[in-house]
Every structure is written in C-alpha cells, then in structure tokens.
Coordinates of C-alpha atoms in Angstrom, one line a residue:
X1064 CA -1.2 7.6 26.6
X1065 CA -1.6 4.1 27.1
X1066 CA -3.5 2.0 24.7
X1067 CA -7.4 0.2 26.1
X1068 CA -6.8 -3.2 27.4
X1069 CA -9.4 -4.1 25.1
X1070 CA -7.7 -2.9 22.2
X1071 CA -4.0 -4.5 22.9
X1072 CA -6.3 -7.6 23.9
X1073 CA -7.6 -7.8 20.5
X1074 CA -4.1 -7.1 18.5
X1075 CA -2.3 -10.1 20.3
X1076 CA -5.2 -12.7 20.2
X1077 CA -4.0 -15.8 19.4
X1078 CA -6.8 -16.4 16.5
X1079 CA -5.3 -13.2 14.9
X1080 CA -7.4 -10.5 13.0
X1081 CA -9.5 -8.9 15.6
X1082 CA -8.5 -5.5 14.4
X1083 CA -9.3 -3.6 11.4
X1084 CA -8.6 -0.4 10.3
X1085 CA -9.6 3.1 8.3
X1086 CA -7.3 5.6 7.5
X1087 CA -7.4 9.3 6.6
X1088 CA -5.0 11.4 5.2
X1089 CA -3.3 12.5 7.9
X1090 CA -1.9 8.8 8.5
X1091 CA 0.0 10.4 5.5
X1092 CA 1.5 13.9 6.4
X1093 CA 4.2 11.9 8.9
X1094 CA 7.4 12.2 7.5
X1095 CA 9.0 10.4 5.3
X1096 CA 5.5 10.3 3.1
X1097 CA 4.8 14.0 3.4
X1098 CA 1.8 14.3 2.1
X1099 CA 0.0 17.9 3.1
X1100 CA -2.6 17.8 4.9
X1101 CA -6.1 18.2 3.0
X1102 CA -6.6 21.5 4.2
X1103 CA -3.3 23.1 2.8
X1104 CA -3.7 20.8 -0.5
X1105 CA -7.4 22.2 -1.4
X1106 CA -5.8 25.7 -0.6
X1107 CA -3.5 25.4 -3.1
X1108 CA -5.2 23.4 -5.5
X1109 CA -7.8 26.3 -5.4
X1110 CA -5.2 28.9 -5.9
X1111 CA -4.0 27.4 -8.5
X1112 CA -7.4 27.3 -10.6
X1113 CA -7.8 30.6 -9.6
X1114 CA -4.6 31.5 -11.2
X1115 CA -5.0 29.2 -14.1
X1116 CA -8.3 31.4 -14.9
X1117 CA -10.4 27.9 -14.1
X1118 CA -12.1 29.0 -10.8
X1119 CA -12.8 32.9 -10.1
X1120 CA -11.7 34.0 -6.5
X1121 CA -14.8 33.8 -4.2
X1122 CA -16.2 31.7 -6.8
X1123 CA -16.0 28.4 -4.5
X1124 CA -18.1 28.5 -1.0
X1125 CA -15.4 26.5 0.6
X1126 CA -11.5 26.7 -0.9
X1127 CA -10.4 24.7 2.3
X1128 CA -12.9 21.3 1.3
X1129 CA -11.3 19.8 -1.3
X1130 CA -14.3 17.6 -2.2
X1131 CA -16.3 20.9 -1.9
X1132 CA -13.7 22.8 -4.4
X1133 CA -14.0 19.9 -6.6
X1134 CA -17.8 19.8 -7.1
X1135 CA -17.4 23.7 -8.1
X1136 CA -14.9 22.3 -10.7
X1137 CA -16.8 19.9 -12.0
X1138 CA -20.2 22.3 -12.4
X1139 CA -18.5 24.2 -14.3
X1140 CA -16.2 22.3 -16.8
X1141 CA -18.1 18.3 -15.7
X1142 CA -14.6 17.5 -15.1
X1143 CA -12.2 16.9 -12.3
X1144 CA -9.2 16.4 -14.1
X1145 CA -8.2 20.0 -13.4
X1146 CA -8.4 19.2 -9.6
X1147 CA -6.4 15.9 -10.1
X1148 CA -4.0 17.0 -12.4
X1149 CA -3.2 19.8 -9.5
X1150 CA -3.2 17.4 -6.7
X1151 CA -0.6 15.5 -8.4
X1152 CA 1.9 18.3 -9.6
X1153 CA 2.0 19.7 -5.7
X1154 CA 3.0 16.0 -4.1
X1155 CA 4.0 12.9 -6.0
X1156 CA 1.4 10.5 -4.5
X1157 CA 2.4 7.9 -6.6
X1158 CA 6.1 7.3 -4.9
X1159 CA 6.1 9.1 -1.6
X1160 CA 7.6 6.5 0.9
X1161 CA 6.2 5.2 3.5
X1162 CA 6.0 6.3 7.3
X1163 CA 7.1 4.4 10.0
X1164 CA 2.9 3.9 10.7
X1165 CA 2.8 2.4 7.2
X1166 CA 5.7 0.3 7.7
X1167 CA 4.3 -1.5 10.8
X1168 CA 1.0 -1.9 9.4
X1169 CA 2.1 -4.0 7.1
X1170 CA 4.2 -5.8 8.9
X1171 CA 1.1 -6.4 11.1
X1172 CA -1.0 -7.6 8.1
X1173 CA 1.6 -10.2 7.5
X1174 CA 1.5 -11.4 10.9
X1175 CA -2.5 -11.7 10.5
X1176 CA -2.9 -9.3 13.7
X1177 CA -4.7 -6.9 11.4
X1178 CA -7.4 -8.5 9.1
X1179 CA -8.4 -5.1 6.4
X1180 CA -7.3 -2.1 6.1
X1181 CA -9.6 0.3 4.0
X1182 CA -7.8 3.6 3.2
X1183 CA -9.4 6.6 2.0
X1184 CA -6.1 8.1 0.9
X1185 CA -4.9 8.5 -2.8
X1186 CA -1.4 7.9 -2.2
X1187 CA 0.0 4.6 -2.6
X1188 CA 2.6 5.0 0.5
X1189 CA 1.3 1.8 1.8
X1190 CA 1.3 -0.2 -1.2
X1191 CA 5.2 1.0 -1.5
X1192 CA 5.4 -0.4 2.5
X1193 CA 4.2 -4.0 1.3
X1194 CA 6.6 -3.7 -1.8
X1195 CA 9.2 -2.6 0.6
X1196 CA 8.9 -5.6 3.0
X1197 CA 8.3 -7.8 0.0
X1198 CA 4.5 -9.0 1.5
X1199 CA 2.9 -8.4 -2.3
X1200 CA 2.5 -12.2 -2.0
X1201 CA 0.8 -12.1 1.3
X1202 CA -1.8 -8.9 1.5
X1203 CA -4.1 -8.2 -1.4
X1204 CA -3.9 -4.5 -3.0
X1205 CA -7.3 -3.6 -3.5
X1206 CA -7.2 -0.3 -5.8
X1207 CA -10.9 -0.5 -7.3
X1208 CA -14.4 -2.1 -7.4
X1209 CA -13.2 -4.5 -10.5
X1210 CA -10.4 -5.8 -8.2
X1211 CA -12.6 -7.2 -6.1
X1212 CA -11.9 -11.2 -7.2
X1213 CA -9.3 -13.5 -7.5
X1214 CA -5.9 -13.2 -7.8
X1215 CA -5.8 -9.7 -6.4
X1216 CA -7.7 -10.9 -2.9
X1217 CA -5.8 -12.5 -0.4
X1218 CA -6.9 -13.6 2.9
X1219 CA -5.7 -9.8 4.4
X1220 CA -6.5 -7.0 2.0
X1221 CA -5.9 -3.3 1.4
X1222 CA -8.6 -1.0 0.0
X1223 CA -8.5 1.7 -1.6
X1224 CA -12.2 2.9 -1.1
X1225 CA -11.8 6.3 -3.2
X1226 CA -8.9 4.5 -5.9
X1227 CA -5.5 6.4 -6.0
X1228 CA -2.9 8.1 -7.8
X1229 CA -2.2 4.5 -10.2
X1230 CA -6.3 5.3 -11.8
X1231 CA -5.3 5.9 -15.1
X1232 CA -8.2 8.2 -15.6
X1233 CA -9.0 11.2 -13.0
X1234 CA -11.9 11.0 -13.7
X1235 CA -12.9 8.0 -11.4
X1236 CA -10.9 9.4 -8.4
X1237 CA -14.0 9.8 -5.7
X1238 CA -13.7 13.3 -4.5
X1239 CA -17.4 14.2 -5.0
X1240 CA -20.1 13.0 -2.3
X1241 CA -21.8 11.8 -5.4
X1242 CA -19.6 9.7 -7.0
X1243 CA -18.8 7.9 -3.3
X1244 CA -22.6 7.3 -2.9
X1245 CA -22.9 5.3 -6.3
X1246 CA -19.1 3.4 -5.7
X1247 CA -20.4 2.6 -2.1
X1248 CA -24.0 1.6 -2.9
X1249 CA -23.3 -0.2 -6.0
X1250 CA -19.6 -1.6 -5.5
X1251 CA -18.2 -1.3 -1.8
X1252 CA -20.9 -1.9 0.6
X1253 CA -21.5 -5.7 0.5
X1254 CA -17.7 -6.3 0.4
X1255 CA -16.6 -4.1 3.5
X1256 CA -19.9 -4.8 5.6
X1257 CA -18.8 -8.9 5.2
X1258 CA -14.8 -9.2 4.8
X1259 CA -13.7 -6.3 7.0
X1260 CA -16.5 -4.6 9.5
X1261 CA -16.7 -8.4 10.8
X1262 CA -13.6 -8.1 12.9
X1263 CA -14.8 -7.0 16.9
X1264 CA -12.7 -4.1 16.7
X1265 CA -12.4 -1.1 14.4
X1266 CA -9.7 1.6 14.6
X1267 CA -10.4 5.3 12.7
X1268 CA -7.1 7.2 12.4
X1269 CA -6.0 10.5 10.6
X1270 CA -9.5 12.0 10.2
X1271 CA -8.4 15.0 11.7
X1272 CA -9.7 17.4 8.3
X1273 CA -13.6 17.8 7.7
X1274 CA -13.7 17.1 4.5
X1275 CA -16.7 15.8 2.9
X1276 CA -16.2 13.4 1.1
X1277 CA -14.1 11.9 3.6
X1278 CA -16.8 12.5 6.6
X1279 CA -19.3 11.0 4.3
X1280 CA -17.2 7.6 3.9
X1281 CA -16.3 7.4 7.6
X1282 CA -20.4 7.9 8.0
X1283 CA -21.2 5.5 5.6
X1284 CA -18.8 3.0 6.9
X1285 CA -19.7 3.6 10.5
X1286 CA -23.6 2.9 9.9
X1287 CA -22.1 -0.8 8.2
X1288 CA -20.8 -1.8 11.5
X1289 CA -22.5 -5.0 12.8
X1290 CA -23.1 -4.6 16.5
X1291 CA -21.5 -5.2 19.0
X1292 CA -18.6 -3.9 17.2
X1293 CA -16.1 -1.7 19.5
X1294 CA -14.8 1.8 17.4
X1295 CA -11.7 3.3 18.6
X1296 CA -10.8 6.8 17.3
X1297 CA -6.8 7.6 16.9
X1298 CA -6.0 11.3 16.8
X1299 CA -3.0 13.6 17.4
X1300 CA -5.5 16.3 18.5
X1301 CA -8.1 16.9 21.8
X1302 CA -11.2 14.6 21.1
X1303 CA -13.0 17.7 21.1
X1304 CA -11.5 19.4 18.1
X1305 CA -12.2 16.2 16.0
X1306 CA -15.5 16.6 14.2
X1307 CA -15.6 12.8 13.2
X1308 CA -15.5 12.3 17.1
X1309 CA -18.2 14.8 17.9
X1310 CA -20.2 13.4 15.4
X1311 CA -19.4 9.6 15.2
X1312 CA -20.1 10.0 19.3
X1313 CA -17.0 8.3 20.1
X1314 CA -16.4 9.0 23.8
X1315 CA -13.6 9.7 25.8
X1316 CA -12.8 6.0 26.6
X1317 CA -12.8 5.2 22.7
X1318 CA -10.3 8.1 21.7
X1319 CA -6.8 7.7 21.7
X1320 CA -4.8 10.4 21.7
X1321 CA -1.4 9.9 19.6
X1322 CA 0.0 10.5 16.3
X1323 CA -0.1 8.3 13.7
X1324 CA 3.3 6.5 14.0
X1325 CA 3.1 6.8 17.6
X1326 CA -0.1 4.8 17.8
X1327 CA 1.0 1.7 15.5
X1328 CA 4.5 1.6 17.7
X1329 CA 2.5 1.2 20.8
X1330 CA 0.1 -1.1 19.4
X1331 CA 2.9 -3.6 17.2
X1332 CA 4.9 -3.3 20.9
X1333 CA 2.0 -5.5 22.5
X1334 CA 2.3 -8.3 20.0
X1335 CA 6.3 -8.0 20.4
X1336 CA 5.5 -9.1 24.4
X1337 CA 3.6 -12.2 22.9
X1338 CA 6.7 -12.6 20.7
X1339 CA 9.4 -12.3 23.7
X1340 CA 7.2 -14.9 25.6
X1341 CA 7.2 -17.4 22.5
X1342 CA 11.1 -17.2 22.0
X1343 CA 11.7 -17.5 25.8
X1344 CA 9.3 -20.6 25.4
X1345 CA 11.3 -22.0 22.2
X1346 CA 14.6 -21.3 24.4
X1347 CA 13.6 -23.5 27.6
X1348 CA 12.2 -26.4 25.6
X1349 CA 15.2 -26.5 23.2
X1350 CA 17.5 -26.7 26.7
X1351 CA 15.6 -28.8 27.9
X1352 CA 14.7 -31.7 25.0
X1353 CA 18.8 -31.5 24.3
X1354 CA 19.5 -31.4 28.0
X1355 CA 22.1 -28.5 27.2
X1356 CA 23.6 -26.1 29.9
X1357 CA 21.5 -23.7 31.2
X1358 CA 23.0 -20.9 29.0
X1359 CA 22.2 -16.8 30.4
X1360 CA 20.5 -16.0 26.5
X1361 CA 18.2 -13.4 28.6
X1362 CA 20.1 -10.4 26.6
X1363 CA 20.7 -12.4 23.8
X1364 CA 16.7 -11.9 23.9
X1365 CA 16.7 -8.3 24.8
X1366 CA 18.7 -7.3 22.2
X1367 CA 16.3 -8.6 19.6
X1368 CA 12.7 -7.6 21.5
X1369 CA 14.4 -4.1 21.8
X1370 CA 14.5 -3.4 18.1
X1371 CA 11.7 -1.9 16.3
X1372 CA 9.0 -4.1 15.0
X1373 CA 9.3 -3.9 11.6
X1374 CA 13.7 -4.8 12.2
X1375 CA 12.7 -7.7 13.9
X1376 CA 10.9 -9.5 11.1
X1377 CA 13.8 -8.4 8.9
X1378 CA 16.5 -9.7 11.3
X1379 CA 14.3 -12.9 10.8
X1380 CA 14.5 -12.7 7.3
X1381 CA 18.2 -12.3 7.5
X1382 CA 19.2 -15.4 9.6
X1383 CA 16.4 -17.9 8.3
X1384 CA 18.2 -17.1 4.9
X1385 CA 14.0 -16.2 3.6
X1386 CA 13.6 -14.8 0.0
X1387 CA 12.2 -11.7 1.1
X1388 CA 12.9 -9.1 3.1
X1389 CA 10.5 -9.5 5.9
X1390 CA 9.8 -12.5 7.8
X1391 CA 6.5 -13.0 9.3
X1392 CA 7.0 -14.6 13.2
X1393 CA 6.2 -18.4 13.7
X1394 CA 6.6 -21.3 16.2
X1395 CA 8.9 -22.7 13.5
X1396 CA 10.9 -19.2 13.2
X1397 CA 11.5 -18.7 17.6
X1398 CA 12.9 -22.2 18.0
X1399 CA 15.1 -22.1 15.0
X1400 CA 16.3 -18.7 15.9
X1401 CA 16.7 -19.9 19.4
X1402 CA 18.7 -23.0 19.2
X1403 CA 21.5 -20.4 17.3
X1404 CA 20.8 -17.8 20.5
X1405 CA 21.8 -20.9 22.6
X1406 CA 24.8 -21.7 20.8
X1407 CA 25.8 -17.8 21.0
X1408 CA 25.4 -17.6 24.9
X1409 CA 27.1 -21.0 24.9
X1410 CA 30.5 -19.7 22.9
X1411 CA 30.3 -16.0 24.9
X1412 CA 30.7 -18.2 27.9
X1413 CA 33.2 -20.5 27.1
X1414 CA 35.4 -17.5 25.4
X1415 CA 34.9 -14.8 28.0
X1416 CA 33.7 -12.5 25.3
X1417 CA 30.1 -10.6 25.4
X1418 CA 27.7 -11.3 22.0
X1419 CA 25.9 -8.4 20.5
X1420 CA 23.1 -9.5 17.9
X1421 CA 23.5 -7.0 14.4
X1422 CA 20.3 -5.7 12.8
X1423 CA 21.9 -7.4 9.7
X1424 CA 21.4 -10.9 10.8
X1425 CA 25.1 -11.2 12.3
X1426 CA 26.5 -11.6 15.7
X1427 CA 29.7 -10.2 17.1
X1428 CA 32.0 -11.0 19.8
X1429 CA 33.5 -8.8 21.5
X1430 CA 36.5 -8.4 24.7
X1431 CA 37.5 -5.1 26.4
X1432 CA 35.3 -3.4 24.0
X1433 CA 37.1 -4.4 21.0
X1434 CA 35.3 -6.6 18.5
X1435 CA 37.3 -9.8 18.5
X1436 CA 35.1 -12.3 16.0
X1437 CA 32.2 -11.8 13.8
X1438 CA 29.7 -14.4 12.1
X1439 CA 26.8 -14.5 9.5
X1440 CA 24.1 -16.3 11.4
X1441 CA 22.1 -19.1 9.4
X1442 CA 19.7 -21.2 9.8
X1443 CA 18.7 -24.1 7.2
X1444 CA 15.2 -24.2 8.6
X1445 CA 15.2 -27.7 9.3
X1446 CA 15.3 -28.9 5.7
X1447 CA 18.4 -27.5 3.5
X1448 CA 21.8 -28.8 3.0
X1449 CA 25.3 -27.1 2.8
X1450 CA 24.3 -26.5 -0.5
X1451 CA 21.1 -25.3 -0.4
X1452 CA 22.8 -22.4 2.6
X1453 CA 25.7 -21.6 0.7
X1454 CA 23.4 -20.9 -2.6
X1455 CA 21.1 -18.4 0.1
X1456 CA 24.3 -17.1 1.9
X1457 CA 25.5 -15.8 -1.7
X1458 CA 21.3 -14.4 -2.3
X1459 CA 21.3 -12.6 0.6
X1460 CA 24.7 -10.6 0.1
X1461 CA 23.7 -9.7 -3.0
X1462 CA 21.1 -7.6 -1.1
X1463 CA 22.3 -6.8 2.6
X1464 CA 25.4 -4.5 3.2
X1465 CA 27.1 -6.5 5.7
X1466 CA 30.7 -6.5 7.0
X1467 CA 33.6 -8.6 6.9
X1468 CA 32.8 -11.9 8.8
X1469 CA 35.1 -14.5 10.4
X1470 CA 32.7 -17.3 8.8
X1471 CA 29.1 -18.4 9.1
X1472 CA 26.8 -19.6 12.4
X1473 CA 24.6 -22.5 11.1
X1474 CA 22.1 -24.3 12.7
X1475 CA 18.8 -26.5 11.3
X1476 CA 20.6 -28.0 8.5
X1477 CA 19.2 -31.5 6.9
X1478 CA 22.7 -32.7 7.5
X1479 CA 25.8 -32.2 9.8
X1480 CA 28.3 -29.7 8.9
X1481 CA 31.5 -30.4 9.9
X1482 CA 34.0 -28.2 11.2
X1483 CA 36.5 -26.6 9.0
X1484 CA 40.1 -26.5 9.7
X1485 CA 41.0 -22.7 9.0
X1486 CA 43.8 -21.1 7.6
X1487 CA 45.4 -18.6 10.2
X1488 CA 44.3 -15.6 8.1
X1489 CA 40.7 -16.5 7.9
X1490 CA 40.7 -17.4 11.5
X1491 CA 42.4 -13.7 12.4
X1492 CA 39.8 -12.4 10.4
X1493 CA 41.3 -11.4 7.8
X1494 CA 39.6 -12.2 4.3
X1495 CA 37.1 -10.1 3.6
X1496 CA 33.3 -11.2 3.2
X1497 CA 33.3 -11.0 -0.6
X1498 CA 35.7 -14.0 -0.8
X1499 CA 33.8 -16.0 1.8
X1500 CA 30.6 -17.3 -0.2
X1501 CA 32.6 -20.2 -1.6
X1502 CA 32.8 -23.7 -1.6
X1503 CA 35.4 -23.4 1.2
X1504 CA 33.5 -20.8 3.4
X1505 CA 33.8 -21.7 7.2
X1506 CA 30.8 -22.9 8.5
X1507 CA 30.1 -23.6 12.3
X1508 CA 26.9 -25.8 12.8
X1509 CA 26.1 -25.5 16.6
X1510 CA 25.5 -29.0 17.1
X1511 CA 29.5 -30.0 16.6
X1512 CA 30.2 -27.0 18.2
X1513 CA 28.0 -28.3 21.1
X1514 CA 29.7 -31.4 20.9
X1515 CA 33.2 -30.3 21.1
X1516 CA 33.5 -26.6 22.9
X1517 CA 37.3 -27.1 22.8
X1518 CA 37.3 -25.8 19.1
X1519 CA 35.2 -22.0 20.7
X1520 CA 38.7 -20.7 21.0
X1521 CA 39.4 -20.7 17.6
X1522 CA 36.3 -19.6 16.5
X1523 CA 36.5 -16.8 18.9
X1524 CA 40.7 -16.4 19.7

C-alpha cells in the first residue's frame, strides 16, 4: 500500500527529524534476526519451567503473556532470572543480525531523517546494524536510565526503554508492569516526552502481540505525546486484529499495512527521490560552471538510485575513500560523486563502450557484452593529495573484495594528477589488483582526462 503523503512529507523534509519511531518485537522475527515472536517465546519459556519443576502446569493464568508468565515467576521465587536465563538459551539476542528494516533505520538515523528511536525489544539487532554501518560515532546507544548523559547521547539516539540482552543482571530486564511503571515514572518519562515525542510524527511498528508489558509502554508512551502530534500504526496484519490499534484508536487513515522491512523500504525510497534530484542538481551545475559537454549520465544515475538504500551510502563510502563503511548523503558527497559520473559518460562516449557502476565503488566498461576495462573510482574530496588517496586506496582494499582493476578513477584531489604512461600489460589488464596499490599505480584524474580525450583509448582499448 502506499505510504500517507503526510508521512513521506515528513521523512524527506529538508530540516530532517520529523519522524520518530517505537518498535515491538515483531520488527524482529524478519529474517535474518529471527527472533520468535513473543507468543511462541512465552510458550516455551513456560514449558520449559514447567519441565524444569519451577512453574506447575495450569499454574500460570496466561502461558502466552510473557510479562504475565513472568509475574507468576517472580511470586513465587521474587526472581525473574529463571524467565531470562530461558529467553536467552531459546534465541541468542545478544548477536542475532540485523533485518533489512534494522539496516535502513540506521542508515536513516545517520541521514538525520529519523530523530529517536525507542525500542522495546531485548535484542540488540539494531545496535549490531549501527556497528555494521560503522554509525557508533553518529547515533547514541541508549541501553538504560544511567545512560542518559554525555558521551553516550548524541544528537539521534536509540533507546532501549525495557534494557536488553548486554544487562549484566536479569534482574533489571522490565518484563513486569511494575517494574516499567517505576523505570518510566522515575527515569524515562521526562527524557522521551522532551527529546523524542517532540518530532510531529510518530510511527508504532511490530506491536502485533498483546503483551502487557509491552501494551502498557505503548500506553504510557502514547499519553506523553504533545498534541498535535500525528501517530501512524505499521502492521503486517488487518487493523482490526491489532489490539494496540483498537485501543490506541488509530484509524484506518493512520494504519499502514506492511511488514516490517517492507515498510522502512518504502519509506528510505522517498528520501532516495530527494537524493536522485540533488545529484541530478550537482550534475547540471558541474556541466555547467566547467562548461563541459552535455554528457547522457541519466543511467549513470539510475544505476546508483536503483540500489537499495542502505548500498547506496556504502557505494558512497567506497568512492569518497570514507573510513567507514556507510556514508551519510551530502551536498559535498553528490557533486563529488558527480563530476566522476561526468567523466564516466564522457569516456563511454568517446570509446563506444557502455559504463556499469559496481556496488563495490568500481566502474566497468564494457563492448559487445564483454568487459573491456575496469577502474577503482576515487574521489580526494576536495582536499587530499596522491598521497593521502593512495594511503585510503590501500585502507579500503584491506576491507572490500574487489576485482582486478585496469587502474584508479580520481577526481577532487588538492593537486593535479598526471597521467601515467602504462606498460602494455597493465594497460591489457593484466596485473592483478594486489599489485596495483603502489607508488606506480595508474591513476586517471578526470580533469587531464578532460583536457586531453585522445588518451580515452588507452584507458579503455
């Protein structure tokens, strides 16, 4: 289903963070992270006790609640390490990867389109995301109360309103009603009510179960929302098989109906149309301000919009040489990366070949469907020398698999590059890319190649 205008309005404003969002744990049963749902975790968790001689069978009201299972727990021993210790032995919370949804929202908290996310979940599956895309630096992890100061804020957080599977003691795991009212009253409320509830627009997703403690936190979050903030509920299910709907009152207009990963694609492929229109942007002004042919880049461009959202800001990170593996989209970024599209519809002209952009940060050339040349694409981002891009060129190897390459792309260098003169095997192709990361490595900067197109034939025979 499509998303509400207001909804993709809010995810690609210009003044960024319009959108916050809550998630359940069924943001979590999506494969790769696998978590089960709550209703088949309390089930066995229950069965487990029973067999374990903790609980008696029929002894709990509800075995399918887990916050209800682990109330009965705790009457009787005033622990709930026996339900932890049981979650944790039936799914690995502490490592299970993350889902495509996971993947994107942090990408999107990195891009400042999503200002907070508070997660209800115990799994740490998007904590591994931000790890992953190497955005520690960027988004704050936000796993209790104590965190809530310097250095573990940032200006876009994560948090963790129940803890999770790093706690070191079980015991502080909010599974009771209880224990949520005295965390929220004492610790959380004042915090989400001003840093995340502020932003116009609040997404619920994955609240599928009807679980207490997890209804009680959606209600208690709900009644924190300033007015006129707009709720949206996400759900895989019909809007009248959610009880969080039914009793939240979120209306037909307000529910989306789409699974979790389904829902962050759609809404990450809005701010990818505000992308496309910025590069296009960065593509006519650079043509323009050089006074360069009027090159066809237009598939150059598809090529990249056409990628997931989470490859493009790697591809990024890949050909502005960046230190980590995702790189978050700029006005600095689009006109860098498009002055070396420019020079790539520029050489597939003049050498009557057809360009194809790799995921890997590399472009190849190819003729009657054969792959005739292929180049590491780099850019110095306006301030590095040869050195400082040969000393990132042999960084990034050390962590992409990439193929052999005829020599490297370069563009927005501090200093002109000039063109090598090639032995006959490297221009053929034939050292491999292990032996190219040298002082000697052919580099191309696209301004001499700009200046003499004569040399495009040996670049691309």
């Amino acid at each position: 289903m499509p998303l509400p205008p207001e909804l993709l309005q809010a995810i690609s404003s210009p003044a960024g963070g319009q959108v916050a969002l809550i998630l359940g744990a069924g943001c979590s049963v999506e494969y790769p992270t696998n978590i089960p749902i709550s209703r088949d975790l309390s089930l066995e968790v229950h069965r487990r006790l029973v067999a374990d001689s903790i609980l008696n069978e029929g002894e709990c009201a509800n075995p399918e609640d887990l916050s209800v299972l682990c109330d009965k727990v705790f009457d009787k021993t005033r622990l709930q390490k026996p339900v932890v210790d049981r979650i944790l032995s039936i799914s690995d919370f502490k490592v299970a990867p993350p889902n495509d949804g996971y993947l994107i929202t942090a990408a999107l908290l990195a891009e400042g389109a999503i200002s907070s996310v508070v997660t209800l979940n115990f799994d740490v599956a998007l904590t591994t995301a931000l790890s992953q895309l190497g955005l520690g630096s960027v988004v704050g992890v936000i796993e209790r109360p104590e965190d809530l100061q310097l250095p573990h804020t940032k200006l876009v957080n994560v948090y963790y309103l129940h803890r999770n599977a790093n706690s070191p003691d079980p015991e502080l795991w909010v599974l009771r009603t209880s224990v949520l009212e005295e965390d929220w009253r004492n610790h959380w409320e004042a915090l989400i009510a001003v840093r995340v509830l502020t932003a116009p627009v609040v997404v619920f997703a994955g609240l599928g179960t009807p679980i207490a403690v997890l209804l009680e936190s959606s209600r208690l979050i709900r009644e924190a929302l300033p007015m006129p903030t707009v709720v949206y509920q996400v759900g895989p299910g019909a809007r009248v098989g959610s009880r969080f709907a039914l009793e939240a009152g979120v209306d037909a207009q307000h529910y989306i109906q789409l699974g979790w990963g389904e829902f962050m694609t759609e809404l990450a492929k809005r701010l990818t149309v505000e992308f496309r229109s910025k590069l296009d942007q960065s593509l006519r002004e650079k043509t323009e301000e050089e006074q360069l042919p009027a090159e066809n880049s237009g598939d150059l461009v598809n090529q990249i919009m056409n990628l997931d959202f989470v490859t493009q800001g790697i591809l990024r990170a890949h050909v502005l040489l960046a230190s980590k593996p995702y790189e978050p989209a700029s006005d600095d970024a689009f006109r860098l990366i498009g002055d070396l599209l420019l020079a790539i519809a520029m050489i597939a002209r003049i050498s009557a070949s057809s360009a194809v952009i790799l995921k890997n940060g590399m472009v190849e050339f190819r003729r009657d469907h054969r792959t005739v040349a292929r180049y590491i694409l780099a850019s110095g981002r306006g301030h590095r020398g040869r050195a400082a891009v040969e000393a990132q060129l042999r960084s990034r190897r050390q962590r992409v698999d990439e193929m052999e390459a005829n020599g490297v792309l370069v563009a927005g260098t501090s200093e002109p590059i000039e063109l090598p003169t090639l032995p006959k095997d490297i221009a053929r192709g034939d050292i491999p890319f292990d032996d190219l990361i040298a002082p000697d490595t052919p580099m191309y900067h696209v301004s001499v190649i700009r200046s003499a197109p004569e040399t495009i034939g040996d670049i691309v025979p």
